[in-house]
DNA sequence: GCAAGGTC
């Protein structure tokens, strides 16, 4: 810095921190608690500290006070503040003023009084963009009463002695560009938020009956350019879950145990959605169960430690390892920062600058009873454990990655969360400067009756960073040694079922609270075809803000473009307001409809559902998010007027079910008047049978396969049928009924394969020629079928004598939860219909399928 | 009666 001249008379320096605690801590450090005095300021929380200090040889009488975050707010001028006094679209260019709000006036007064006495102003605001903006707010207030102030900025990333003294001795000028970026953000947020909020509130609040509490305040349907896209995430995920139809799949699992360990072999085909196919292939494996090793590959693998820690990673990891919310994490991190134990916790940076002394930070941790010995080894060059950390490529140019700044074996005042978070920061740091873990991996592939399986074994050769980073694990699994060509009989060979699952619901509690109105609004804007509710808008703005902060774009230019786009969007939304009405109508009652209508809960008929073509699409008061999964063996279900006299709370109307004969055990009736309230044992049993359609031939010697049924499988239901929450019909979910608005689902069909005589047919999944193989199963011995042999291909397969001219894929390649990709595999007849008339492969009885065979699991 | 970002 340009020094203040040396040695002469003391000058008075006003120092301002972002919050009272920082003013106190920094004053304590700079004064070394020698001659430190504290007096009241005008505001209750913001005290004034006084002490003497020398900056670059210049004696200074330091006055140290604080603000509490932003000192100023922006607001529309005059009449634009009144909701009905202007058109909301005017808010895109209405004049704006920055002012100190009522509750901050006494802080301003303190600043003014102190600034009048001083020659210098030193800004100790947090070193991020918001902090820089607050710095300029302080400058404005202080300069107004003292235009001769020499204005300086202290840059610091942690509240530790070394760094604070360094910041005081190396003052710089405040950065106008950082502050400009925040001005842009504030103005855009206000204009977009206020215009859309007023527009949608005035449009909708009197037109609908909103059934949520407003705590006595006026109802406001707020639109926040930050909050709304986040809500959009939750809603979008919710729609995905609604649209998900659980589907049962089948896979062959094989394991082999010897004295050396157990190898679990996974089927290279993954899993199949067609039961018949899976059973056929499984049967072939069971009848010729000898496995031949076709490949053994050994490889060294490295598992690298994480990058240095930034805020997002800290939040993610604290959530994953400790189930700590981001709010709690940041609160604790802020605490640890303020007491000097860790560096500034709000940073985007995930690489250390070359200037950082990484060894000093490790030295400090050597005394720790738990990880101290690791730190010592890390510093011992002969251990070879040290590694310069690799960066993640982000740098906010303001702060280093989050790292420990002071050693602590655990403070007495710390909560469990403080201890955990400090430990995470320390262990993460130590991990970053450590060598990666080294593993030896063995991949073994085997062939059983033409089907390929593979198993992975891993031994960890050197744990390295994993020794200190207890949060990461790298499972080792010792498998037996195999040699190429070796043959063995598997210990178990099972046909397992599973069900695809929807993705989990995003659970930001506060967002879930406003799901109702939020979902309706998101749906409305989505129907207009806008991405107003997507995070894209916000991230574009973030990019622009960054450009402003580094001087690549000018403040005025970014403001103009962004507001122009948003204004166009706003005008368009207003033209399409009917879409908002339509969406809201799905969730809420119109106010112009009188109550007391008994038909209300059922809803008014809109039209026939074009997905199931069987039920009515009705306008419901509110969609129900609850569903009861019924067994897939149900072919028909109708609600009766019979009320269950056992289950509560009643009334629960019984349902007349019709089951598919082949999919329930022979001793069950196909007709059943059932209750879904929990009292119905028959329903429960049928659901369990669906769930345990799984056979386990543990140990399959070539002869005499005597086994018992396994109950090990806990996989979910057998193709549960969804119940539409709008029309209450089974067979489609409410998302299908959403096709009324936007989400239309179309069955996808795949192109046909023509078959001429004896030429091989191409696989409908990967296109390679399918091999003609001979079935070797009890029921189909000698019958020929086509099978794709491409590794891992979920192949098309069909009987030689029924090659179809056209095949239909089950919902094609739509992505689904649970990793299933929906590739289809099924036997089809020449007409493309599924082959019927097959019989149980266990007992040969054509009256049922093997999944409900009374003899399942028993073979002779 | 609007937003989001500071902080108490």
Short mmCIF file of N, CA and C (backbone and C1' of nucleotides) in Angstrom, two decimals, chain A residues 18-20 68 70 104 198 227, chain B:
data_model
loop_
_atom_site.label_atom_id
_atom_site.label_comp_id
_atom_site.label_asym_id
_atom_site.label_seq_id
_atom_site.Cartn_x
_atom_site.Cartn_y
_atom_site.Cartn_z
N UNK A 18 -18.16 -6.86 9.00
CA UNK A 18 -19.50 -7.20 8.51
C UNK A 18 -20.45 -7.58 9.64
N UNK A 19 -19.87 -8.03 10.74
CA UNK A 19 -20.71 -8.41 11.88
C UNK A 19 -19.99 -8.13 13.18
N UNK A 20 -20.73 -7.97 14.28
CA UNK A 20 -20.13 -7.59 15.57
C UNK A 20 -19.03 -8.55 16.02
N UNK A 68 -24.39 -5.07 10.33
CA UNK A 68 -24.93 -6.44 10.40
C UNK A 68 -25.38 -6.79 8.99
N UNK A 70 -25.90 -6.41 5.02
CA UNK A 70 -26.18 -5.23 4.18
C UNK A 70 -26.73 -4.08 5.01
N UNK A 104 -31.90 -0.06 10.36
CA UNK A 104 -30.43 0.05 10.28
C UNK A 104 -29.99 1.50 10.50
N UNK A 198 -46.44 -9.75 -8.16
CA UNK A 198 -47.68 -8.95 -8.22
C UNK A 198 -48.62 -9.50 -9.28
N UNK A 227 -35.65 -18.84 -5.74
CA UNK A 227 -36.46 -19.83 -5.03
C UNK A 227 -37.31 -20.67 -6.00
P DG B 1 -48.57 -3.87 3.69
"O5'" DG B 1 -47.70 -4.97 2.90
"C5'" DG B 1 -47.36 -6.20 3.48
"C4'" DG B 1 -47.57 -7.29 2.45
"C3'" DG B 1 -46.42 -7.43 1.45
"O3'" DG B 1 -46.10 -8.79 1.34
"C1'" DG B 1 -48.46 -7.22 0.30
P DC B 2 -44.57 -9.23 1.31
"O5'" DC B 2 -44.33 -9.59 -0.19
"C5'" DC B 2 -44.18 -8.68 -1.18
"C4'" DC B 2 -43.90 -9.40 -2.46
"C3'" DC B 2 -42.42 -9.80 -2.55
"O3'" DC B 2 -42.31 -11.20 -2.77
"C1'" DC B 2 -43.00 -8.07 -4.13
P DA B 3 -40.98 -11.91 -2.24
"O5'" DA B 3 -39.83 -11.44 -3.23
"C5'" DA B 3 -39.86 -11.82 -4.60
"C4'" DA B 3 -38.42 -11.95 -5.08
"C3'" DA B 3 -37.59 -12.81 -4.12
"O3'" DA B 3 -36.82 -13.73 -4.85
"C1'" DA B 3 -36.67 -10.60 -4.29
P DA B 4 -36.11 -14.91 -4.12
"O5'" DA B 4 -34.65 -14.33 -3.81
"C5'" DA B 4 -33.90 -13.78 -4.89
"C4'" DA B 4 -32.55 -13.34 -4.37
"C3'" DA B 4 -31.93 -14.30 -3.38
"O3'" DA B 4 -30.55 -14.32 -3.65
"C1'" DA B 4 -32.22 -12.21 -2.35
P DG B 5 -29.56 -15.35 -3.01
"O5'" DG B 5 -28.72 -14.47 -2.00
"C5'" DG B 5 -27.90 -13.42 -2.49
"C4'" DG B 5 -27.54 -12.53 -1.34
"C3'" DG B 5 -27.06 -13.31 -0.11
"O3'" DG B 5 -25.65 -13.37 -0.14
"C1'" DG B 5 -28.49 -11.47 0.45
P DG B 6 -24.87 -14.11 1.01
"O5'" DG B 6 -24.44 -12.93 1.96
"C5'" DG B 6 -24.70 -13.05 3.33
"C4'" DG B 6 -24.60 -11.68 3.94
"C3'" DG B 6 -24.72 -11.72 5.45
"O3'" DG B 6 -23.42 -11.80 5.99
"C1'" DG B 6 -26.27 -10.15 4.54
P DT B 7 -23.15 -12.88 7.10
"O5'" DT B 7 -23.96 -12.29 8.34
"C5'" DT B 7 -23.56 -11.03 8.88
"C4'" DT B 7 -24.64 -10.53 9.83
"C3'" DT B 7 -24.79 -11.43 11.05
"O3'" DT B 7 -24.59 -10.69 12.23
"C1'" DT B 7 -26.89 -11.01 10.00
P DC B 8 -24.33 -11.53 13.59
"O5'" DC B 8 -25.76 -11.67 14.26
"C5'" DC B 8 -25.79 -12.10 15.58
"C4'" DC B 8 -27.25 -12.07 16.05
"C3'" DC B 8 -28.13 -12.95 15.19
"O3'" DC B 8 -28.57 -14.05 15.92
"C1'" DC B 8 -29.02 -10.70 15.39
#
